[in-house]
Short mmCIF file of C-alpha atoms in Angstrom, two decimals:
data_model
loop_
_atom_site.label_atom_id
_atom_site.label_comp_id
_atom_site.label_asym_id
_atom_site.label_seq_id
_atom_site.Cartn_x
_atom_site.Cartn_y
_atom_site.Cartn_z
CA MET M 1 -16.84 -11.11 -2.05
CA SER M 2 -16.84 -8.80 -5.09
CA VAL M 3 -14.34 -6.00 -5.67
CA GLU M 4 -15.58 -3.40 -8.02
CA LYS M 5 -12.93 -2.24 -10.40
CA THR M 6 -12.91 0.70 -12.79
CA VAL M 7 -9.95 1.75 -15.00
CA GLU M 8 -10.22 4.89 -17.08
CA GLY M 9 -7.26 7.01 -18.45
CA GLU M 10 -4.86 7.80 -15.73
CA LYS M 11 -6.98 6.40 -12.76
CA ALA M 12 -7.91 3.16 -11.30
CA VAL M 13 -10.48 2.76 -8.73
CA PHE M 14 -11.12 -0.44 -6.63
CA ARG M 15 -14.00 -0.60 -4.07
CA VAL M 16 -15.22 -3.29 -1.63
CA PHE M 17 -17.61 -3.16 1.39
CA ILE M 18 -16.15 -4.33 4.73
CA ASP M 19 -18.36 -5.58 7.34
CA GLY M 20 -16.40 -3.91 10.03
CA PRO M 21 -15.82 -0.48 11.83
CA ARG M 22 -14.27 2.31 9.82
CA GLN M 23 -11.71 2.87 12.63
CA ALA M 24 -10.51 -0.82 12.55
CA VAL M 25 -9.94 -0.38 8.71
CA TRP M 26 -8.12 3.00 9.32
CA ASP M 27 -5.91 1.50 11.99
CA GLU M 28 -4.94 -1.56 9.87
CA LEU M 29 -3.94 0.83 6.82
CA THR M 30 -1.89 3.30 8.84
CA LYS M 31 -0.19 1.04 11.56
CA PRO M 32 3.51 1.63 11.52
CA GLY M 33 5.99 -1.11 12.57
CA GLU M 34 3.93 -4.13 12.03
CA PRO M 35 3.22 -6.26 8.96
CA GLN M 36 0.09 -5.15 6.86
CA ALA M 37 -1.35 -8.24 5.30
CA ALA M 38 -3.33 -6.10 2.74
CA ILE M 39 -0.10 -4.49 1.63
CA PHE M 40 1.38 -7.74 0.78
CA HIS M 41 2.63 -8.29 4.30
CA ASN M 42 4.96 -5.27 4.25
CA VAL M 43 5.73 -3.18 7.32
CA MET M 44 5.08 0.73 6.90
CA HIS M 45 7.89 3.02 8.27
CA THR M 46 7.66 6.83 8.09
CA SER M 47 10.18 9.63 8.75
CA GLY M 48 7.65 11.41 11.04
CA GLY M 49 4.67 9.45 11.68
CA VAL M 50 1.64 9.17 9.61
CA ALA M 51 1.48 12.93 8.78
CA PRO M 52 1.52 14.99 5.47
CA GLY M 53 5.02 15.54 4.44
CA SER M 54 6.36 12.35 6.15
CA VAL M 55 8.47 9.91 3.90
CA ILE M 56 6.68 6.58 3.80
CA GLN M 57 8.40 3.07 2.94
CA MET M 58 6.88 -0.23 2.88
CA ARG M 59 9.56 -2.61 3.99
CA SER M 60 9.75 -6.40 3.90
CA LYS M 61 8.91 -7.98 7.32
CA ASN M 62 12.48 -8.70 8.26
CA GLY M 63 13.32 -4.92 7.19
CA LYS M 64 16.08 -5.93 4.65
CA TYR M 65 14.16 -4.91 1.76
CA VAL M 66 12.14 -1.58 0.68
CA GLY M 67 9.53 -2.20 -2.01
CA MET M 68 8.06 1.08 -2.22
CA VAL M 69 8.77 4.67 -1.22
CA GLY M 70 6.73 7.93 -1.39
CA GLU M 71 5.59 10.84 0.67
CA ILE M 72 2.42 11.14 2.67
CA LEU M 73 0.19 13.74 1.07
CA GLU M 74 -2.99 13.76 3.14
CA VAL M 75 -4.25 12.33 6.54
CA ASP M 76 -7.74 12.85 7.59
CA PRO M 77 -8.45 10.06 10.20
CA PRO M 78 -10.57 7.91 9.76
CA ARG M 79 -11.66 8.94 6.49
CA LYS M 80 -8.66 9.60 3.99
CA PHE M 81 -5.17 8.56 3.67
CA ALA M 82 -2.98 9.61 0.50
CA HIS M 83 0.63 9.21 -0.50
CA THR M 84 2.74 9.08 -3.49
CA LEU M 85 4.09 5.67 -4.51
CA ARG M 86 7.07 4.57 -6.53
CA PHE M 87 8.34 0.99 -6.49
CA THR M 88 12.14 0.75 -5.65
CA GLN M 89 12.87 -1.90 -8.39
CA LEU M 90 11.50 0.28 -11.10
CA ASP M 91 12.73 3.53 -12.77
CA GLU M 92 8.98 4.73 -13.48
CA PRO M 93 7.20 7.97 -12.46
CA GLU M 94 5.23 7.87 -9.22
CA THR M 95 1.69 7.35 -8.85
CA VAL M 96 -0.63 8.66 -6.16
CA VAL M 97 -2.54 6.09 -4.05
CA VAL M 98 -5.60 7.43 -1.90
CA TYR M 99 -7.30 5.27 0.54
CA GLU M 100 -11.09 6.48 1.30
CA LEU M 101 -13.34 5.08 4.15
CA ASP M 102 -16.80 5.90 4.21
CA GLU M 103 -18.94 4.77 7.15
CA LYS M 104 -22.02 2.85 5.97
CA GLU M 105 -24.90 1.16 7.83
CA GLY M 106 -23.16 -2.33 8.74
CA GLY M 107 -19.64 -1.40 7.91
CA THR M 108 -17.13 0.57 5.81
CA GLN M 109 -17.07 1.37 2.13
CA PHE M 110 -13.52 1.05 1.25
CA THR M 111 -12.13 2.81 -2.00
CA LEU M 112 -8.55 2.47 -3.24
CA THR M 113 -7.93 4.99 -6.08
CA VAL M 114 -4.75 5.11 -8.03
CA GLU M 115 -4.18 8.42 -9.71
CA LYS M 116 -1.22 9.42 -12.20
CA LEU M 117 -1.59 5.99 -13.56
CA VAL M 118 0.30 4.90 -16.66
CA ALA M 119 -1.62 1.70 -17.40
CA ASP M 120 1.06 0.32 -19.87
CA ASN M 121 4.07 0.64 -17.62
CA LYS M 122 5.00 -1.94 -15.16
CA THR M 123 3.85 0.20 -12.26
CA GLY M 124 0.39 0.53 -13.60
CA LYS M 125 0.12 -2.98 -14.43
CA TYR M 126 1.30 -3.93 -10.83
CA MET M 127 -1.35 -1.51 -9.49
CA ILE M 128 -4.05 -2.70 -11.48
CA GLN M 129 -3.40 -6.31 -10.81
CA GLY M 130 -2.89 -5.63 -6.93
CA GLY M 131 -5.75 -3.39 -6.33
CA PRO M 132 -8.25 -6.16 -6.07
CA MET M 133 -5.94 -8.26 -3.81
CA ILE M 134 -5.31 -5.17 -1.48
CA CYS M 135 -9.13 -4.72 -1.10
CA SER M 136 -10.01 -8.44 -0.72
CA VAL M 137 -7.19 -9.22 1.93
CA LEU M 138 -8.24 -5.94 3.71
CA LYS M 139 -11.75 -7.10 3.90
CA SER M 140 -10.81 -10.48 5.20
CA VAL M 141 -8.51 -9.32 7.80
CA ILE M 142 -11.21 -6.79 9.31
CA GLU M 143 -13.99 -9.34 8.95
CA ASN M 144 -11.91 -12.67 9.99
CA GLY M 145 -8.84 -11.51 11.59
CA ASN M 146 -6.44 -12.90 8.98
CA ALA M 147 -5.80 -12.90 5.37
CA PRO M 148 -7.36 -15.61 3.17
CA PHE M 149 -5.21 -18.91 3.44
CA GLY M 150 -3.95 -18.62 -0.34
CA ASN M 151 -2.63 -15.17 0.37
CA ARG M 152 -0.94 -16.35 3.58
CA ILE M 153 0.77 -19.00 1.43
CA LEU M 154 1.71 -16.51 -1.24
CA PHE M 155 3.24 -14.01 1.24
CA GLY M 156 5.13 -16.84 3.00
CA VAL M 157 6.65 -18.00 -0.43
CA LEU M 158 7.40 -14.33 -1.47
CA GLY M 159 9.21 -13.73 1.87
CA ALA M 160 11.18 -17.06 1.51
CA LEU M 161 12.20 -16.37 -2.18
CA ALA M 162 12.97 -12.57 -1.36
CA PRO M 163 16.94 -12.98 -1.06
CA VAL M 164 17.09 -14.55 -4.38
CA MET M 165 14.35 -12.73 -6.32
CA THR M 166 14.48 -9.31 -4.99
CA PRO M 167 16.86 -6.89 -7.14
CA LYS M 168 19.96 -5.54 -5.02
CA ARG M 169 18.80 -2.05 -5.41
CA CYS M 170 15.89 -2.92 -3.18
CA LYS M 171 17.91 -3.53 -0.34
CA ALA M 172 17.16 -1.23 2.68
CA GLU M 173 20.69 0.02 2.76
CA HIS M 174 20.06 1.86 -0.46
CA TRP M 175 16.98 3.65 0.73
CA PRO M 176 17.75 5.13 4.16
CA LEU M 177 14.76 6.67 5.62
CA GLU M 178 16.59 9.68 7.06
CA ALA M 179 18.20 10.65 3.65
CA ALA M 180 14.85 10.32 2.07
CA ALA M 181 13.19 12.75 4.73
CA SER M 182 16.09 15.33 4.29
CA ALA M 183 15.60 15.09 0.53
CA ALA M 184 11.87 15.71 0.97
CA GLU M 185 12.38 18.70 3.27
CA GLY M 186 14.72 20.17 0.59
CA GLY M 187 18.08 19.18 2.16
CA ALA M 188 20.66 16.91 0.75
CA ALA M 189 20.30 13.26 0.68
#
């Protein structure tokens, strides 16, 4: 399983062929309220469904921590899903994440593009390191029904260590979805 990786300027592109239907890939990437193995076993929460303008958060499985926040920019089922991304533990500029799903003979060409990337900040480094893992885990989930064993062990260890390793600023109480949605609509947070 080979993930193609290209990093040039403010853009990183990761691509993998998935032996599975495009709709299954779409459903896995956009499912709210359930752990997404490819996204480090986090759970997607949104302020208004999977729709442009909705606030998106990726929370720990137990809901106690918010690892990432953003705004959904584009939804074109089952072809394209795009949102901004900012890691809650970092005070760095947001990036833009674009998932593209192209139907090919025998499966789906999956492309993860990270735009507005600053390669030498922590967000950029996390995205460049995490992109291949997202692609390979997504491929495994669609083709085999589960993340690879090593990733499942990693997710378990990260979940167990979260209470001692996760910065307090990432606690869900500091990232209320309703306040973020109000701020995104131009209201007061």
